[in-house]
């Protein structure tokens, strides 16, 4: 294999377990290679650091698969990695039938996402190196999971940055593209063909369960950015008296209604509206709820968008806090990687000051067990989730 020799003056990220080699870290490449080939990576003293696949057209020129010089990168390697990923989920989430089954870099399979919906797998292949090993990946998925069908959701722009085309459709077998799953005792209808990402956001599994004590005494709940109703449904399950679910997407609200009907919940008011406007109007009308939840989509898709995004987060958190009854609870989240935890907490503090509220932190977390994070890779630290008890300052 070709050898990638790294610069002398670089951060020792690979030695700490980070799976990416950036273009700026490379001193030279010895030997011939084709795009997507496996390569060995060495430091400037010719000390072996890892094996991975190379794509000079990507900012991440090499993505590391193993740091073991004796490990062969072949079909058996991929099958075993997929097996270990599934064994981890089975240990952390006993009897789980639907979850994120392979989480890219965190499962040492960079560029590969696999979500399991009952007996159907939905796959995203995000890099050229993984695209070239599609047959090995499929063999691994069929061997480990024995699924009824495998659906590709390769309809993401990042593939184009790798020189790949966008695509979606069944890769193996066939099934309905709407699948019913269960999580935390709640049933959901998941659209694997047209839903966001692969159809469902598994990363909030533990966070959805964390709201149980907030609503267990028949409180009223406002759920903004409800999407297909995951927090709304959990609130109903845990005993909420009445829930107001708000989303700008009519399609999302229609799905949320179907999910409520599926679970037999008839105590929900559904509102199709811009959540920013709804929150402002509700403040003006002096409405209040026992629990207010704001779980928006990512506002900052890049570092350049952070300043504007922080303004958006401040707006919804400020107005959301004003709508919480004294002694009630405020639930807030951000899935923007570029909004770091300290920035997010400072924004909440500023919003509380302006809203004349005193907050007591009840819960703070990130993504759930099926979304583990490599300690050396901050890029995986994207989700911030917090619950605060809210008291008026005056």
PDB file of C-alpha atoms in Angstrom, residues 135-344:
ATOM      1  CA  UNK A 135     -20.265  -5.251  -1.349  1.00  0.00           C
ATOM      2  CA  UNK A 136     -18.292  -5.964   1.832  1.00  0.00           C
ATOM      3  CA  UNK A 137     -20.615  -3.682   3.778  1.00  0.00           C
ATOM      4  CA  UNK A 138     -23.729  -5.372   2.385  1.00  0.00           C
ATOM      5  CA  UNK A 139     -22.291  -8.800   3.191  1.00  0.00           C
ATOM      6  CA  UNK A 140     -21.668  -7.622   6.753  1.00  0.00           C
ATOM      7  CA  UNK A 141     -25.181  -6.236   7.159  1.00  0.00           C
ATOM      8  CA  UNK A 142     -26.800  -9.398   5.821  1.00  0.00           C
ATOM      9  CA  UNK A 143     -24.583 -11.629   7.952  1.00  0.00           C
ATOM     10  CA  UNK A 144     -25.060  -9.735  11.224  1.00  0.00           C
ATOM     11  CA  UNK A 145     -28.680  -8.542  10.994  1.00  0.00           C
ATOM     12  CA  UNK A 146     -30.370 -10.891   8.477  1.00  0.00           C
ATOM     13  CA  UNK A 147     -32.700  -8.012   7.494  1.00  0.00           C
ATOM     14  CA  UNK A 148     -35.821  -8.195   5.382  1.00  0.00           C
ATOM     15  CA  UNK A 149     -34.580  -5.241   3.334  1.00  0.00           C
ATOM     16  CA  UNK A 150     -31.807  -2.646   3.133  1.00  0.00           C
ATOM     17  CA  UNK A 151     -32.665   0.862   1.914  1.00  0.00           C
ATOM     18  CA  UNK A 152     -30.050   3.396   0.760  1.00  0.00           C
ATOM     19  CA  UNK A 153     -30.517   7.040   1.793  1.00  0.00           C
ATOM     20  CA  UNK A 154     -27.529   8.373  -0.103  1.00  0.00           C
ATOM     21  CA  UNK A 155     -29.450  11.546  -0.964  1.00  0.00           C
ATOM     22  CA  UNK A 156     -27.051  13.835   0.911  1.00  0.00           C
ATOM     23  CA  UNK A 157     -24.871  16.642  -0.432  1.00  0.00           C
ATOM     24  CA  UNK A 158     -21.729  15.472   1.367  1.00  0.00           C
ATOM     25  CA  UNK A 159     -21.462  12.622  -1.169  1.00  0.00           C
ATOM     26  CA  UNK A 160     -20.921  15.157  -3.927  1.00  0.00           C
ATOM     27  CA  UNK A 161     -17.926  16.528  -2.012  1.00  0.00           C
ATOM     28  CA  UNK A 162     -16.487  13.004  -2.241  1.00  0.00           C
ATOM     29  CA  UNK A 163     -17.132  12.841  -5.999  1.00  0.00           C
ATOM     30  CA  UNK A 164     -20.184  10.596  -5.574  1.00  0.00           C
ATOM     31  CA  UNK A 165     -23.727  10.907  -6.877  1.00  0.00           C
ATOM     32  CA  UNK A 166     -26.770  11.205  -4.679  1.00  0.00           C
ATOM     33  CA  UNK A 167     -29.167   8.254  -4.766  1.00  0.00           C
ATOM     34  CA  UNK A 168     -31.822   6.451  -2.787  1.00  0.00           C
ATOM     35  CA  UNK A 169     -33.757   3.216  -3.104  1.00  0.00           C
ATOM     36  CA  UNK A 170     -33.724  -0.415  -2.021  1.00  0.00           C
ATOM     37  CA  UNK A 171     -30.268  -1.986  -2.018  1.00  0.00           C
ATOM     38  CA  UNK A 172     -31.469  -5.393  -0.913  1.00  0.00           C
ATOM     39  CA  UNK A 173     -34.939  -6.905  -0.642  1.00  0.00           C
ATOM     40  CA  UNK A 174     -38.174  -4.925  -0.454  1.00  0.00           C
ATOM     41  CA  UNK A 175     -40.502  -3.605   2.245  1.00  0.00           C
ATOM     42  CA  UNK A 176     -42.999  -0.801   2.778  1.00  0.00           C
ATOM     43  CA  UNK A 177     -41.236   2.566   3.071  1.00  0.00           C
ATOM     44  CA  UNK A 178     -43.365   3.402   6.105  1.00  0.00           C
ATOM     45  CA  UNK A 179     -42.335   1.293   9.077  1.00  0.00           C
ATOM     46  CA  UNK A 180     -43.831   1.168  12.562  1.00  0.00           C
ATOM     47  CA  UNK A 181     -41.260   1.142  15.369  1.00  0.00           C
ATOM     48  CA  UNK A 182     -41.372   1.384  19.159  1.00  0.00           C
ATOM     49  CA  UNK A 183     -39.143   3.402  21.483  1.00  0.00           C
ATOM     50  CA  UNK A 184     -39.615   3.980  25.228  1.00  0.00           C
ATOM     51  CA  UNK A 185     -43.045   2.355  24.972  1.00  0.00           C
ATOM     52  CA  UNK A 186     -44.181   4.772  22.241  1.00  0.00           C
ATOM     53  CA  UNK A 187     -45.057   3.687  18.695  1.00  0.00           C
ATOM     54  CA  UNK A 188     -44.011   5.722  15.659  1.00  0.00           C
ATOM     55  CA  UNK A 189     -44.603   5.667  11.931  1.00  0.00           C
ATOM     56  CA  UNK A 190     -41.240   6.203  10.213  1.00  0.00           C
ATOM     57  CA  UNK A 191     -40.940   7.272   6.568  1.00  0.00           C
ATOM     58  CA  UNK A 192     -37.583   5.839   5.454  1.00  0.00           C
ATOM     59  CA  UNK A 193     -37.977   7.182   1.924  1.00  0.00           C
ATOM     60  CA  UNK A 194     -38.738  10.869   2.503  1.00  0.00           C
ATOM     61  CA  UNK A 195     -38.299  11.469   6.230  1.00  0.00           C
ATOM     62  CA  UNK A 196     -35.467  13.683   7.503  1.00  0.00           C
ATOM     63  CA  UNK A 197     -32.044  11.992   7.708  1.00  0.00           C
ATOM     64  CA  UNK A 198     -32.919   8.273   7.565  1.00  0.00           C
ATOM     65  CA  UNK A 199     -36.459   8.812   8.842  1.00  0.00           C
ATOM     66  CA  UNK A 200     -36.111   9.210  12.612  1.00  0.00           C
ATOM     67  CA  UNK A 201     -33.876  10.897  15.207  1.00  0.00           C
ATOM     68  CA  UNK A 202     -32.663   8.129  17.513  1.00  0.00           C
ATOM     69  CA  UNK A 203     -30.133  10.368  19.274  1.00  0.00           C
ATOM     70  CA  UNK A 204     -32.746  11.798  21.682  1.00  0.00           C
ATOM     71  CA  UNK A 205     -33.884   8.398  23.022  1.00  0.00           C
ATOM     72  CA  UNK A 206     -32.662   8.910  26.610  1.00  0.00           C
ATOM     73  CA  UNK A 207     -33.563  12.606  26.548  1.00  0.00           C
ATOM     74  CA  UNK A 208     -37.161  11.851  25.613  1.00  0.00           C
ATOM     75  CA  UNK A 209     -37.335   9.486  28.573  1.00  0.00           C
ATOM     76  CA  UNK A 210     -35.830  12.181  30.834  1.00  0.00           C
ATOM     77  CA  UNK A 211     -38.983  14.313  30.678  1.00  0.00           C
ATOM     78  CA  UNK A 212     -41.044  11.671  32.545  1.00  0.00           C
ATOM     79  CA  UNK A 213     -40.864  13.293  36.022  1.00  0.00           C
ATOM     80  CA  UNK A 214     -41.695  16.720  34.570  1.00  0.00           C
ATOM     81  CA  UNK A 215     -45.123  15.716  33.286  1.00  0.00           C
ATOM     82  CA  UNK A 216     -46.100  12.891  35.611  1.00  0.00           C
ATOM     83  CA  UNK A 217     -48.593  14.985  37.590  1.00  0.00           C
ATOM     84  CA  UNK A 218     -50.821  15.901  34.659  1.00  0.00           C
ATOM     85  CA  UNK A 219     -49.081  19.087  33.607  1.00  0.00           C
ATOM     86  CA  UNK A 220     -49.720  21.085  30.439  1.00  0.00           C
ATOM     87  CA  UNK A 221     -46.949  20.972  27.845  1.00  0.00           C
ATOM     88  CA  UNK A 222     -45.904  23.141  24.896  1.00  0.00           C
ATOM     89  CA  UNK A 223     -43.739  21.257  22.370  1.00  0.00           C
ATOM     90  CA  UNK A 224     -42.246  23.582  19.743  1.00  0.00           C
ATOM     91  CA  UNK A 225     -40.507  22.217  16.645  1.00  0.00           C
ATOM     92  CA  UNK A 226     -42.371  18.982  17.370  1.00  0.00           C
ATOM     93  CA  UNK A 227     -41.493  17.493  13.944  1.00  0.00           C
ATOM     94  CA  UNK A 228     -43.266  14.099  13.967  1.00  0.00           C
ATOM     95  CA  UNK A 229     -44.114  14.432  17.647  1.00  0.00           C
ATOM     96  CA  UNK A 230     -41.481  12.472  19.561  1.00  0.00           C
ATOM     97  CA  UNK A 231     -41.389  14.684  22.686  1.00  0.00           C
ATOM     98  CA  UNK A 232     -45.138  15.270  22.450  1.00  0.00           C
ATOM     99  CA  UNK A 233     -45.791  11.526  22.422  1.00  0.00           C
ATOM    100  CA  UNK A 234     -43.507  10.892  25.376  1.00  0.00           C
ATOM    101  CA  UNK A 235     -45.209  13.696  27.313  1.00  0.00           C
ATOM    102  CA  UNK A 236     -48.580  12.064  26.681  1.00  0.00           C
ATOM    103  CA  UNK A 237     -47.233   8.654  27.693  1.00  0.00           C
ATOM    104  CA  UNK A 238     -45.844   9.985  30.961  1.00  0.00           C
ATOM    105  CA  UNK A 239     -49.109  11.617  32.025  1.00  0.00           C
ATOM    106  CA  UNK A 240     -49.390  15.125  30.538  1.00  0.00           C
ATOM    107  CA  UNK A 241     -52.921  16.533  30.811  1.00  0.00           C
ATOM    108  CA  UNK A 242     -52.724  18.488  27.557  1.00  0.00           C
ATOM    109  CA  UNK A 243     -50.009  19.070  24.940  1.00  0.00           C
ATOM    110  CA  UNK A 244     -49.758  21.806  22.324  1.00  0.00           C
ATOM    111  CA  UNK A 245     -47.541  20.618  19.430  1.00  0.00           C
ATOM    112  CA  UNK A 246     -46.188  23.233  17.009  1.00  0.00           C
ATOM    113  CA  UNK A 247     -44.305  22.818  13.730  1.00  0.00           C
ATOM    114  CA  UNK A 248     -44.033  24.822  10.522  1.00  0.00           C
ATOM    115  CA  UNK A 249     -44.291  21.695   8.340  1.00  0.00           C
ATOM    116  CA  UNK A 250     -47.787  20.534   7.493  1.00  0.00           C
ATOM    117  CA  UNK A 251     -46.382  17.123   6.524  1.00  0.00           C
ATOM    118  CA  UNK A 252     -44.633  16.809   9.888  1.00  0.00           C
ATOM    119  CA  UNK A 253     -47.809  17.755  11.770  1.00  0.00           C
ATOM    120  CA  UNK A 254     -49.824  15.245   9.720  1.00  0.00           C
ATOM    121  CA  UNK A 255     -47.342  12.538  10.714  1.00  0.00           C
ATOM    122  CA  UNK A 256     -47.453  13.690  14.350  1.00  0.00           C
ATOM    123  CA  UNK A 257     -51.253  13.389  14.267  1.00  0.00           C
ATOM    124  CA  UNK A 258     -50.971   9.859  12.868  1.00  0.00           C
ATOM    125  CA  UNK A 259     -48.504   8.982  15.621  1.00  0.00           C
ATOM    126  CA  UNK A 260     -50.844  10.357  18.278  1.00  0.00           C
ATOM    127  CA  UNK A 261     -53.725   8.309  16.846  1.00  0.00           C
ATOM    128  CA  UNK A 262     -51.484   5.237  16.693  1.00  0.00           C
ATOM    129  CA  UNK A 263     -50.849   5.533  20.428  1.00  0.00           C
ATOM    130  CA  UNK A 264     -54.414   6.470  21.362  1.00  0.00           C
ATOM    131  CA  UNK A 265     -53.550  10.004  22.568  1.00  0.00           C
ATOM    132  CA  UNK A 266     -56.410  12.475  22.083  1.00  0.00           C
ATOM    133  CA  UNK A 267     -55.202  15.276  24.370  1.00  0.00           C
ATOM    134  CA  UNK A 268     -53.050  17.101  21.797  1.00  0.00           C
ATOM    135  CA  UNK A 269     -53.666  20.395  20.022  1.00  0.00           C
ATOM    136  CA  UNK A 270     -51.727  20.498  16.745  1.00  0.00           C
ATOM    137  CA  UNK A 271     -50.642  23.856  15.338  1.00  0.00           C
ATOM    138  CA  UNK A 272     -49.019  24.446  11.942  1.00  0.00           C
ATOM    139  CA  UNK A 273     -47.023  27.628  12.509  1.00  0.00           C
ATOM    140  CA  UNK A 274     -43.582  29.169  12.525  1.00  0.00           C
ATOM    141  CA  UNK A 275     -42.373  28.389  16.056  1.00  0.00           C
ATOM    142  CA  UNK A 276     -40.611  31.767  16.352  1.00  0.00           C
ATOM    143  CA  UNK A 277     -43.852  33.594  15.621  1.00  0.00           C
ATOM    144  CA  UNK A 278     -45.934  31.252  17.773  1.00  0.00           C
ATOM    145  CA  UNK A 279     -43.700  31.776  20.805  1.00  0.00           C
ATOM    146  CA  UNK A 280     -43.769  35.588  20.432  1.00  0.00           C
ATOM    147  CA  UNK A 281     -47.543  35.609  19.982  1.00  0.00           C
ATOM    148  CA  UNK A 282     -48.038  33.348  23.000  1.00  0.00           C
ATOM    149  CA  UNK A 283     -45.941  35.703  25.157  1.00  0.00           C
ATOM    150  CA  UNK A 284     -47.977  38.648  23.969  1.00  0.00           C
ATOM    151  CA  UNK A 285     -51.187  36.764  24.796  1.00  0.00           C
ATOM    152  CA  UNK A 286     -49.774  35.900  28.235  1.00  0.00           C
ATOM    153  CA  UNK A 287     -50.215  32.163  27.766  1.00  0.00           C
ATOM    154  CA  UNK A 288     -48.355  29.776  30.059  1.00  0.00           C
ATOM    155  CA  UNK A 289     -47.621  26.057  30.347  1.00  0.00           C
ATOM    156  CA  UNK A 290     -46.179  23.865  33.095  1.00  0.00           C
ATOM    157  CA  UNK A 291     -43.522  22.506  30.727  1.00  0.00           C
ATOM    158  CA  UNK A 292     -42.139  24.170  27.587  1.00  0.00           C
ATOM    159  CA  UNK A 293     -39.975  22.219  25.135  1.00  0.00           C
ATOM    160  CA  UNK A 294     -37.935  23.784  22.306  1.00  0.00           C
ATOM    161  CA  UNK A 295     -36.016  21.263  20.175  1.00  0.00           C
ATOM    162  CA  UNK A 296     -35.225  23.073  16.913  1.00  0.00           C
ATOM    163  CA  UNK A 297     -33.332  21.802  13.862  1.00  0.00           C
ATOM    164  CA  UNK A 298     -29.698  22.849  13.459  1.00  0.00           C
ATOM    165  CA  UNK A 299     -29.487  26.621  12.995  1.00  0.00           C
ATOM    166  CA  UNK A 300     -25.704  26.681  12.352  1.00  0.00           C
ATOM    167  CA  UNK A 301     -24.702  24.433   9.456  1.00  0.00           C
ATOM    168  CA  UNK A 302     -21.250  26.071   9.317  1.00  0.00           C
ATOM    169  CA  UNK A 303     -18.934  28.158  11.476  1.00  0.00           C
ATOM    170  CA  UNK A 304     -19.925  31.230   9.437  1.00  0.00           C
ATOM    171  CA  UNK A 305     -23.553  30.826  10.529  1.00  0.00           C
ATOM    172  CA  UNK A 306     -22.859  30.773  14.279  1.00  0.00           C
ATOM    173  CA  UNK A 307     -23.534  34.452  15.022  1.00  0.00           C
ATOM    174  CA  UNK A 308     -26.910  34.474  13.289  1.00  0.00           C
ATOM    175  CA  UNK A 309     -27.774  31.073  14.778  1.00  0.00           C
ATOM    176  CA  UNK A 310     -27.051  32.282  18.305  1.00  0.00           C
ATOM    177  CA  UNK A 311     -29.557  35.072  17.749  1.00  0.00           C
ATOM    178  CA  UNK A 312     -32.165  32.498  16.729  1.00  0.00           C
ATOM    179  CA  UNK A 313     -31.471  30.293  19.748  1.00  0.00           C
ATOM    180  CA  UNK A 314     -31.643  33.309  22.062  1.00  0.00           C
ATOM    181  CA  UNK A 315     -35.011  34.311  20.578  1.00  0.00           C
ATOM    182  CA  UNK A 316     -36.738  30.962  21.080  1.00  0.00           C
ATOM    183  CA  UNK A 317     -35.193  30.346  24.502  1.00  0.00           C
ATOM    184  CA  UNK A 318     -36.064  33.843  25.761  1.00  0.00           C
ATOM    185  CA  UNK A 319     -39.696  33.562  24.713  1.00  0.00           C
ATOM    186  CA  UNK A 320     -39.905  29.917  25.733  1.00  0.00           C
ATOM    187  CA  UNK A 321     -38.778  30.776  29.263  1.00  0.00           C
ATOM    188  CA  UNK A 322     -41.403  33.510  29.517  1.00  0.00           C
ATOM    189  CA  UNK A 323     -44.104  30.921  28.828  1.00  0.00           C
ATOM    190  CA  UNK A 324     -43.178  28.612  31.729  1.00  0.00           C
ATOM    191  CA  UNK A 325     -45.339  28.844  34.833  1.00  0.00           C
ATOM    192  CA  UNK A 326     -43.431  29.736  37.984  1.00  0.00           C
ATOM    193  CA  UNK A 327     -41.861  26.540  39.285  1.00  0.00           C
ATOM    194  CA  UNK A 328     -42.358  24.765  35.963  1.00  0.00           C
ATOM    195  CA  UNK A 329     -39.770  23.275  33.644  1.00  0.00           C
ATOM    196  CA  UNK A 330     -38.018  24.385  30.471  1.00  0.00           C
ATOM    197  CA  UNK A 331     -36.548  21.795  28.083  1.00  0.00           C
ATOM    198  CA  UNK A 332     -34.119  23.049  25.451  1.00  0.00           C
ATOM    199  CA  UNK A 333     -31.755  21.503  22.914  1.00  0.00           C
ATOM    200  CA  UNK A 334     -29.382  22.260  20.061  1.00  0.00           C
ATOM    201  CA  UNK A 335     -28.065  19.807  17.464  1.00  0.00           C
ATOM    202  CA  UNK A 336     -25.686  22.352  15.877  1.00  0.00           C
ATOM    203  CA  UNK A 337     -22.103  21.092  16.235  1.00  0.00           C
ATOM    204  CA  UNK A 338     -20.749  24.631  15.729  1.00  0.00           C
ATOM    205  CA  UNK A 339     -22.674  25.821  18.798  1.00  0.00           C
ATOM    206  CA  UNK A 340     -20.430  24.456  21.536  1.00  0.00           C
ATOM    207  CA  UNK A 341     -21.764  23.520  24.963  1.00  0.00           C
ATOM    208  CA  UNK A 342     -20.320  26.575  26.723  1.00  0.00           C
ATOM    209  CA  UNK A 343     -21.814  28.864  24.064  1.00  0.00           C
ATOM    210  CA  UNK A 344     -25.193  27.186  24.420  1.00  0.00           C
TER     211      UNK A 344
END
